[in-house]
Amino acid sequence: MTITVCPTPEAFDRTAAWRIIAQMLSKPSSVIGLSTGQTTMGMHRIVSDIFSGHPFDVSRITLFNVDELTNLPRSYAGSCYTMIRTQLADALGIPDERFLMPPTESDDFALEARLWEERLAAAGGADLQMLGIGLNGHIGINQPGTPFESETWVSPMDPGFEARVRRETQVPPGTELGGLTRGIRNIMHTRRIILIAKGAHKADIVARAIRGPVTTDIPASVVQLHPDCEILLDAAAASMI
Ligand code: GLP
C-alpha cells in the first residue's frame, strides 16, 4: 500500500485525473471502475477537459461505476449511469457497449448482478478501481458489517442519502430503494485499487481505514490486504494519518 498526499484539493483532482489517463494510455483496452460523489466530480471534469484538448485513443476502453441505485429511472440525474455519462463517458465518446452498468429497474436484481459481473469478466476483468470511501467507511454501497466475501448484490442505502433520493425522484413511498454494488470480494479482485478521499470530513475515517485493524466494521480497511493499492488523498483528508 502506498500513500500519496496532494497539497491541495485541486492537486488531488489533477493527480487522480492523470491516474485515470495514465491507465488508459498504458493499457488501451483497460476496464476502469469509477465512483460517483463529490470526491470524483473534479477529476472526471479534468479527464474530460484533457481529452477534448488532446484526444487520445479510447476506442477499446471500458468504463463502469462501482455501484448503481435501484428502482428509480435511469434518467434520474442522481443515477450513477447518468452521472458518469454526463461527467465523463459522453465526453470520451464511450458507447453503452463499453460502459458496463446494470439497469436501475428490474424484476430480478440478483440476475442483473450476475450478468453485470459476467460482462465485466468478458471484457477482461477490472484493471483499475477509483474507489471512494463513505464517512462510515463504506466502499461502493457496502455498509459496515458487510462480509468481505460479499459478491455483487443489492445493499440497503444509507438512510440520509435515501431520504434525499426520495425527495428528488418522487418515487412512490412503497417503492424500496437500494444500491446494486460490486461486492467487497469483487472489488478486491480488481487488479489495482486507488482509494480516494478529499476534505477534512474524511480525515478520521481515512486514518481508521488505513492505520487501524482490518475489520468489517470499516469496509474500506480491507484495501490494506490488496497487493496493488494506492491511497490518494488531499492534505485535509490525510491530516490524521
Ligand atoms: C456514495 C457512493 C460511493 C462513494 C461515496 C462517497 O455512497 N455510492 O461510491 O464512494 O458516496 O461519496 P463522496 O465522494 O460524495 O463523499
mmCIF file of C-alpha atoms and ligand atoms in Angstrom:
data_model
loop_
_atom_site.group_PDB
_atom_site.id
_atom_site.type_symbol
_atom_site.label_atom_id
_atom_site.label_comp_id
_atom_site.label_asym_id
_atom_site.label_seq_id
_atom_site.Cartn_x
_atom_site.Cartn_y
_atom_site.Cartn_z
ATOM 1 C CA MET A 1 0.000 0.000 0.000
ATOM 2 C CA THR A 2 1.409 3.372 -0.966
ATOM 3 C CA ILE A 3 0.072 6.698 0.271
ATOM 4 C CA THR A 4 0.123 9.827 -1.894
ATOM 5 C CA VAL A 5 -0.798 13.148 -0.302
ATOM 6 C CA CYS A 6 -1.579 16.085 -2.594
ATOM 7 C CA PRO A 7 -1.126 19.554 -1.104
ATOM 8 C CA THR A 8 -4.488 20.968 -2.229
ATOM 9 C CA PRO A 9 -7.899 19.686 -3.407
ATOM 10 C CA GLU A 10 -7.044 20.953 -6.908
ATOM 11 C CA ALA A 11 -3.772 19.000 -6.929
ATOM 12 C CA PHE A 12 -5.733 15.946 -5.769
ATOM 13 C CA ASP A 13 -8.194 16.316 -8.682
ATOM 14 C CA ARG A 14 -5.356 16.690 -11.192
ATOM 15 C CA THR A 15 -3.358 13.766 -9.800
ATOM 16 C CA ALA A 16 -6.397 11.488 -9.749
ATOM 17 C CA ALA A 17 -7.298 12.530 -13.309
ATOM 18 C CA TRP A 18 -3.805 11.653 -14.502
ATOM 19 C CA ARG A 19 -4.009 8.252 -12.776
ATOM 20 C CA ILE A 20 -7.093 7.519 -14.936
ATOM 21 C CA ILE A 21 -5.472 8.852 -18.120
ATOM 22 C CA ALA A 22 -2.191 7.004 -17.449
ATOM 23 C CA GLN A 23 -4.141 3.766 -17.071
ATOM 24 C CA MET A 24 -5.872 4.394 -20.414
ATOM 25 C CA LEU A 25 -2.587 5.188 -22.173
ATOM 26 C CA SER A 26 -0.564 2.327 -20.696
ATOM 27 C CA LYS A 27 -3.275 -0.267 -21.438
ATOM 28 C CA PRO A 28 -5.635 0.937 -24.198
ATOM 29 C CA SER A 29 -8.001 -1.984 -23.534
ATOM 30 C CA SER A 30 -8.351 -1.138 -19.830
ATOM 31 C CA VAL A 31 -11.516 -1.831 -17.868
ATOM 32 C CA ILE A 32 -11.816 1.066 -15.437
ATOM 33 C CA GLY A 33 -14.119 1.336 -12.440
ATOM 34 C CA LEU A 34 -15.248 4.774 -11.327
ATOM 35 C CA SER A 35 -17.118 6.146 -8.312
ATOM 36 C CA THR A 36 -19.705 8.907 -8.124
ATOM 37 C CA GLY A 37 -19.894 11.644 -5.492
ATOM 38 C CA GLN A 38 -18.249 14.904 -4.519
ATOM 39 C CA THR A 39 -14.785 13.332 -4.454
ATOM 40 C CA THR A 40 -14.740 12.396 -8.122
ATOM 41 C CA MET A 41 -16.505 15.259 -9.918
ATOM 42 C CA GLY A 42 -13.341 17.342 -10.253
ATOM 43 C CA MET A 43 -11.188 14.512 -11.563
ATOM 44 C CA HIS A 44 -13.815 13.496 -14.117
ATOM 45 C CA ARG A 45 -14.032 17.083 -15.389
ATOM 46 C CA ILE A 46 -10.248 17.265 -15.766
ATOM 47 C CA VAL A 47 -10.089 13.962 -17.671
ATOM 48 C CA SER A 48 -12.852 15.262 -19.983
ATOM 49 C CA ASP A 49 -11.060 18.593 -20.490
ATOM 50 C CA ILE A 50 -7.683 16.998 -21.232
ATOM 51 C CA PHE A 51 -9.323 14.571 -23.653
ATOM 52 C CA SER A 52 -11.138 17.323 -25.539
ATOM 53 C CA GLY A 53 -7.936 19.394 -25.835
ATOM 54 C CA HIS A 54 -5.636 16.459 -26.613
ATOM 55 C CA PRO A 55 -7.691 13.432 -27.757
ATOM 56 C CA PHE A 56 -6.146 10.009 -27.308
ATOM 57 C CA ASP A 57 -7.290 6.515 -28.229
ATOM 58 C CA VAL A 58 -10.152 5.313 -26.030
ATOM 59 C CA SER A 59 -11.705 3.070 -28.672
ATOM 60 C CA ARG A 60 -11.032 -0.065 -26.583
ATOM 61 C CA ILE A 61 -11.520 1.441 -23.098
ATOM 62 C CA THR A 62 -14.362 0.016 -20.996
ATOM 63 C CA LEU A 63 -15.830 2.012 -18.111
ATOM 64 C CA PHE A 64 -18.157 1.075 -15.293
ATOM 65 C CA ASN A 65 -19.198 2.551 -11.952
ATOM 66 C CA VAL A 66 -18.732 0.542 -8.766
ATOM 67 C CA ASP A 67 -22.412 0.845 -7.876
ATOM 68 C CA GLU A 68 -25.852 1.895 -9.094
ATOM 69 C CA LEU A 69 -29.152 2.900 -7.495
ATOM 70 C CA THR A 70 -32.151 0.624 -7.933
ATOM 71 C CA ASN A 71 -35.879 1.102 -8.503
ATOM 72 C CA LEU A 72 -35.784 4.590 -9.962
ATOM 73 C CA PRO A 73 -35.479 5.780 -13.551
ATOM 74 C CA ARG A 74 -32.002 5.591 -15.096
ATOM 75 C CA SER A 75 -32.604 9.097 -16.435
ATOM 76 C CA TYR A 76 -32.704 10.475 -12.857
ATOM 77 C CA ALA A 77 -29.814 12.953 -12.614
ATOM 78 C CA GLY A 78 -28.538 11.161 -9.499
ATOM 79 C CA SER A 79 -28.355 7.691 -11.054
ATOM 80 C CA CYS A 80 -24.752 6.570 -11.347
ATOM 81 C CA TYR A 81 -25.304 5.815 -15.028
ATOM 82 C CA THR A 82 -26.398 9.380 -15.751
ATOM 83 C CA MET A 83 -23.735 10.968 -13.552
ATOM 84 C CA ILE A 84 -20.860 9.088 -15.191
ATOM 85 C CA ARG A 85 -22.385 9.623 -18.659
ATOM 86 C CA THR A 86 -22.619 13.392 -18.182
ATOM 87 C CA GLN A 87 -19.366 13.803 -16.228
ATOM 88 C CA LEU A 88 -17.084 11.611 -18.339
ATOM 89 C CA ALA A 89 -18.397 8.877 -20.649
ATOM 90 C CA ASP A 90 -20.103 11.258 -23.113
ATOM 91 C CA ALA A 91 -17.019 13.480 -23.333
ATOM 92 C CA LEU A 92 -14.862 10.445 -24.146
ATOM 93 C CA GLY A 93 -17.455 9.115 -26.607
ATOM 94 C CA ILE A 94 -17.746 5.775 -24.797
ATOM 95 C CA PRO A 95 -20.832 3.911 -26.129
ATOM 96 C CA ASP A 96 -23.072 1.830 -23.849
ATOM 97 C CA GLU A 97 -21.418 -1.371 -25.148
ATOM 98 C CA ARG A 98 -18.257 -0.227 -23.361
ATOM 99 C CA PHE A 99 -19.953 1.456 -20.400
ATOM 100 C CA LEU A 100 -20.959 -1.569 -18.389
ATOM 101 C CA MET A 101 -23.726 -0.695 -15.947
ATOM 102 C CA PRO A 102 -26.589 -2.720 -14.547
ATOM 103 C CA PRO A 103 -30.110 -1.390 -15.183
ATOM 104 C CA THR A 104 -31.725 0.699 -12.428
ATOM 105 C CA GLU A 105 -35.045 -1.081 -12.901
ATOM 106 C CA SER A 106 -35.500 -4.851 -12.989
ATOM 107 C CA ASP A 107 -37.641 -7.683 -11.601
ATOM 108 C CA ASP A 108 -34.549 -9.677 -10.740
ATOM 109 C CA PHE A 109 -31.543 -7.778 -9.412
ATOM 110 C CA ALA A 110 -29.768 -10.989 -8.354
ATOM 111 C CA LEU A 111 -29.740 -11.938 -12.027
ATOM 112 C CA GLU A 112 -28.660 -8.414 -13.056
ATOM 113 C CA ALA A 113 -25.776 -8.595 -10.564
ATOM 114 C CA ARG A 114 -24.596 -11.874 -12.063
ATOM 115 C CA LEU A 115 -24.930 -10.614 -15.634
ATOM 116 C CA TRP A 116 -23.001 -7.447 -14.758
ATOM 117 C CA GLU A 117 -20.118 -9.470 -13.312
ATOM 118 C CA GLU A 118 -20.158 -11.737 -16.368
ATOM 119 C CA ARG A 119 -19.928 -8.746 -18.698
ATOM 120 C CA LEU A 120 -17.029 -7.293 -16.701
ATOM 121 C CA ALA A 121 -15.248 -10.653 -16.797
ATOM 122 C CA ALA A 122 -15.867 -10.979 -20.553
ATOM 123 C CA ALA A 123 -14.302 -7.528 -21.044
ATOM 124 C CA GLY A 124 -11.148 -8.817 -19.346
ATOM 125 C CA GLY A 125 -11.914 -8.039 -15.686
ATOM 126 C CA ALA A 126 -11.419 -4.760 -13.881
ATOM 127 C CA ASP A 127 -7.941 -3.268 -14.209
ATOM 128 C CA LEU A 128 -8.383 -0.211 -12.011
ATOM 129 C CA GLN A 129 -10.959 0.888 -9.463
ATOM 130 C CA MET A 130 -11.056 4.530 -8.389
ATOM 131 C CA LEU A 131 -12.657 3.776 -5.032
ATOM 132 C CA GLY A 132 -14.451 6.377 -2.936
ATOM 133 C CA ILE A 133 -14.928 5.964 0.798
ATOM 134 C CA GLY A 134 -18.051 6.912 2.733
ATOM 135 C CA LEU A 135 -17.997 8.690 6.092
ATOM 136 C CA ASN A 136 -18.753 5.372 7.805
ATOM 137 C CA GLY A 137 -16.058 3.589 5.800
ATOM 138 C CA HIS A 138 -18.360 2.125 3.162
ATOM 139 C CA ILE A 139 -16.992 1.218 -0.260
ATOM 140 C CA GLY A 140 -19.393 1.039 -3.176
ATOM 141 C CA ILE A 141 -22.579 0.755 -1.153
ATOM 142 C CA ASN A 142 -21.220 -1.990 1.118
ATOM 143 C CA GLN A 143 -22.063 -0.709 4.593
ATOM 144 C CA PRO A 144 -20.262 -1.620 7.849
ATOM 145 C CA GLY A 145 -20.826 -5.264 8.721
ATOM 146 C CA THR A 146 -20.832 -6.469 5.099
ATOM 147 C CA PRO A 147 -18.768 -9.678 4.911
ATOM 148 C CA PHE A 148 -15.519 -9.345 2.980
ATOM 149 C CA GLU A 149 -16.566 -12.303 0.812
ATOM 150 C CA SER A 150 -19.740 -10.496 -0.353
ATOM 151 C CA GLU A 151 -20.464 -10.744 -4.067
ATOM 152 C CA THR A 152 -22.198 -8.068 -6.173
ATOM 153 C CA TRP A 153 -25.616 -7.545 -4.547
ATOM 154 C CA VAL A 154 -28.320 -5.053 -3.596
ATOM 155 C CA SER A 155 -27.371 -3.331 -0.342
ATOM 156 C CA PRO A 156 -29.697 -1.106 1.708
ATOM 157 C CA MET A 157 -28.958 2.594 1.336
ATOM 158 C CA ASP A 158 -27.701 4.924 3.991
ATOM 159 C CA PRO A 159 -30.959 6.438 5.451
ATOM 160 C CA GLY A 160 -29.942 10.106 4.982
ATOM 161 C CA PHE A 161 -28.956 9.510 1.383
ATOM 162 C CA GLU A 162 -32.131 7.550 0.741
ATOM 163 C CA ALA A 163 -34.288 10.415 2.070
ATOM 164 C CA ARG A 164 -32.600 12.799 -0.371
ATOM 165 C CA VAL A 165 -33.071 10.453 -3.330
ATOM 166 C CA ARG A 166 -36.736 10.028 -2.427
ATOM 167 C CA ARG A 167 -37.250 13.794 -2.347
ATOM 168 C CA GLU A 168 -35.507 14.269 -5.690
ATOM 169 C CA THR A 169 -37.109 11.375 -7.565
ATOM 170 C CA GLN A 170 -40.603 11.397 -6.060
ATOM 171 C CA VAL A 171 -40.637 7.607 -6.262
ATOM 172 C CA PRO A 172 -43.832 6.225 -4.708
ATOM 173 C CA PRO A 173 -43.454 5.743 -0.913
ATOM 174 C CA GLY A 174 -43.926 1.958 -1.150
ATOM 175 C CA THR A 175 -41.028 1.553 -3.592
ATOM 176 C CA GLU A 176 -37.975 0.006 -1.985
ATOM 177 C CA LEU A 177 -34.764 1.806 -2.894
ATOM 178 C CA GLY A 178 -31.389 0.183 -2.717
ATOM 179 C CA GLY A 179 -27.982 0.118 -4.225
ATOM 180 C CA LEU A 180 -26.632 -2.528 -6.534
ATOM 181 C CA THR A 181 -22.971 -2.581 -5.625
ATOM 182 C CA ARG A 182 -19.999 -4.691 -6.531
ATOM 183 C CA GLY A 183 -19.313 -6.878 -3.532
ATOM 184 C CA ILE A 184 -16.192 -6.475 -1.432
ATOM 185 C CA ARG A 185 -14.773 -9.675 -2.912
ATOM 186 C CA ASN A 186 -15.353 -8.350 -6.467
ATOM 187 C CA ILE A 187 -13.769 -5.001 -5.630
ATOM 188 C CA MET A 188 -10.745 -6.804 -4.156
ATOM 189 C CA HIS A 189 -10.340 -8.838 -7.357
ATOM 190 C CA THR A 190 -9.682 -5.618 -9.287
ATOM 191 C CA ARG A 191 -6.051 -5.622 -10.404
ATOM 192 C CA ARG A 192 -5.316 -2.193 -8.988
ATOM 193 C CA ILE A 193 -7.221 -0.057 -6.478
ATOM 194 C CA ILE A 194 -6.812 3.643 -5.786
ATOM 195 C CA LEU A 195 -8.701 4.615 -2.625
ATOM 196 C CA ILE A 196 -9.543 8.294 -2.969
ATOM 197 C CA ALA A 197 -10.615 10.874 -0.393
ATOM 198 C CA LYS A 198 -10.516 14.614 -0.055
ATOM 199 C CA GLY A 199 -11.637 17.042 2.626
ATOM 200 C CA ALA A 200 -11.198 17.295 6.400
ATOM 201 C CA HIS A 201 -14.509 15.494 6.982
ATOM 202 C CA LYS A 202 -12.885 12.294 5.653
ATOM 203 C CA ALA A 203 -9.702 12.557 7.794
ATOM 204 C CA ASP A 204 -10.906 10.420 10.694
ATOM 205 C CA ILE A 205 -12.370 7.582 8.637
ATOM 206 C CA VAL A 206 -9.330 7.508 6.318
ATOM 207 C CA ALA A 207 -6.990 7.183 9.319
ATOM 208 C CA ARG A 208 -9.106 4.402 10.818
ATOM 209 C CA ALA A 209 -9.376 2.588 7.478
ATOM 210 C CA ILE A 210 -5.696 2.546 6.622
ATOM 211 C CA ARG A 211 -3.970 2.682 10.017
ATOM 212 C CA GLY A 212 -6.415 0.696 12.146
ATOM 213 C CA PRO A 213 -7.207 -3.022 12.142
ATOM 214 C CA VAL A 214 -8.717 -4.675 9.073
ATOM 215 C CA THR A 215 -12.330 -5.123 10.125
ATOM 216 C CA THR A 216 -15.769 -5.466 8.549
ATOM 217 C CA ASP A 217 -16.803 -2.581 10.845
ATOM 218 C CA ILE A 218 -14.883 -0.393 8.371
ATOM 219 C CA PRO A 219 -15.312 -1.957 4.911
ATOM 220 C CA ALA A 220 -12.581 0.247 3.387
ATOM 221 C CA SER A 221 -9.995 -1.233 5.766
ATOM 222 C CA VAL A 222 -9.955 -4.338 3.535
ATOM 223 C CA VAL A 223 -7.830 -2.492 0.967
ATOM 224 C CA GLN A 224 -4.875 -2.897 3.342
ATOM 225 C CA LEU A 225 -4.845 -6.509 2.121
ATOM 226 C CA HIS A 226 -4.789 -5.632 -1.592
ATOM 227 C CA PRO A 227 -1.450 -6.271 -3.357
ATOM 228 C CA ASP A 228 -1.609 -3.160 -5.564
ATOM 229 C CA CYS A 229 -3.342 -0.358 -3.715
ATOM 230 C CA GLU A 230 -2.620 3.350 -3.545
ATOM 231 C CA ILE A 231 -4.265 5.691 -1.056
ATOM 232 C CA LEU A 232 -4.648 9.055 -2.806
ATOM 233 C CA LEU A 233 -5.589 11.965 -0.558
ATOM 234 C CA ASP A 234 -5.535 15.706 -0.311
ATOM 235 C CA ALA A 235 -3.773 17.187 2.715
ATOM 236 C CA ALA A 236 -7.028 17.704 4.622
ATOM 237 C CA ALA A 237 -8.099 14.063 4.255
ATOM 238 C CA ALA A 238 -4.575 12.958 5.236
ATOM 239 C CA SER A 239 -4.395 15.150 8.332
ATOM 240 C CA MET A 240 -4.965 12.333 10.856
ATOM 241 C CA ILE A 241 -2.670 9.636 9.493
HETATM 242 C C1 GLP B 1 -21.692 7.120 -2.260
HETATM 243 C C2 GLP B 1 -21.273 6.286 -3.457
HETATM 244 C C3 GLP B 1 -19.882 5.764 -3.242
HETATM 245 C C4 GLP B 1 -18.961 6.941 -2.966
HETATM 246 C C5 GLP B 1 -19.365 7.610 -1.694
HETATM 247 C C6 GLP B 1 -18.520 8.829 -1.329
HETATM 248 O O1 GLP B 1 -22.014 6.286 -1.220
HETATM 249 N N1 GLP B 1 -22.177 5.186 -3.656
HETATM 250 O O2 GLP B 1 -19.446 5.045 -4.367
HETATM 251 O O3 GLP B 1 -17.659 6.474 -2.867
HETATM 252 O O4 GLP B 1 -20.700 8.039 -1.837
HETATM 253 O O5 GLP B 1 -19.120 9.978 -1.824
HETATM 254 P P1 GLP B 1 -18.481 11.421 -1.710
HETATM 255 O O6 GLP B 1 -17.334 11.442 -2.625
HETATM 256 O O7 GLP B 1 -19.576 12.349 -2.133
HETATM 257 O O8 GLP B 1 -18.069 11.619 -0.298
#
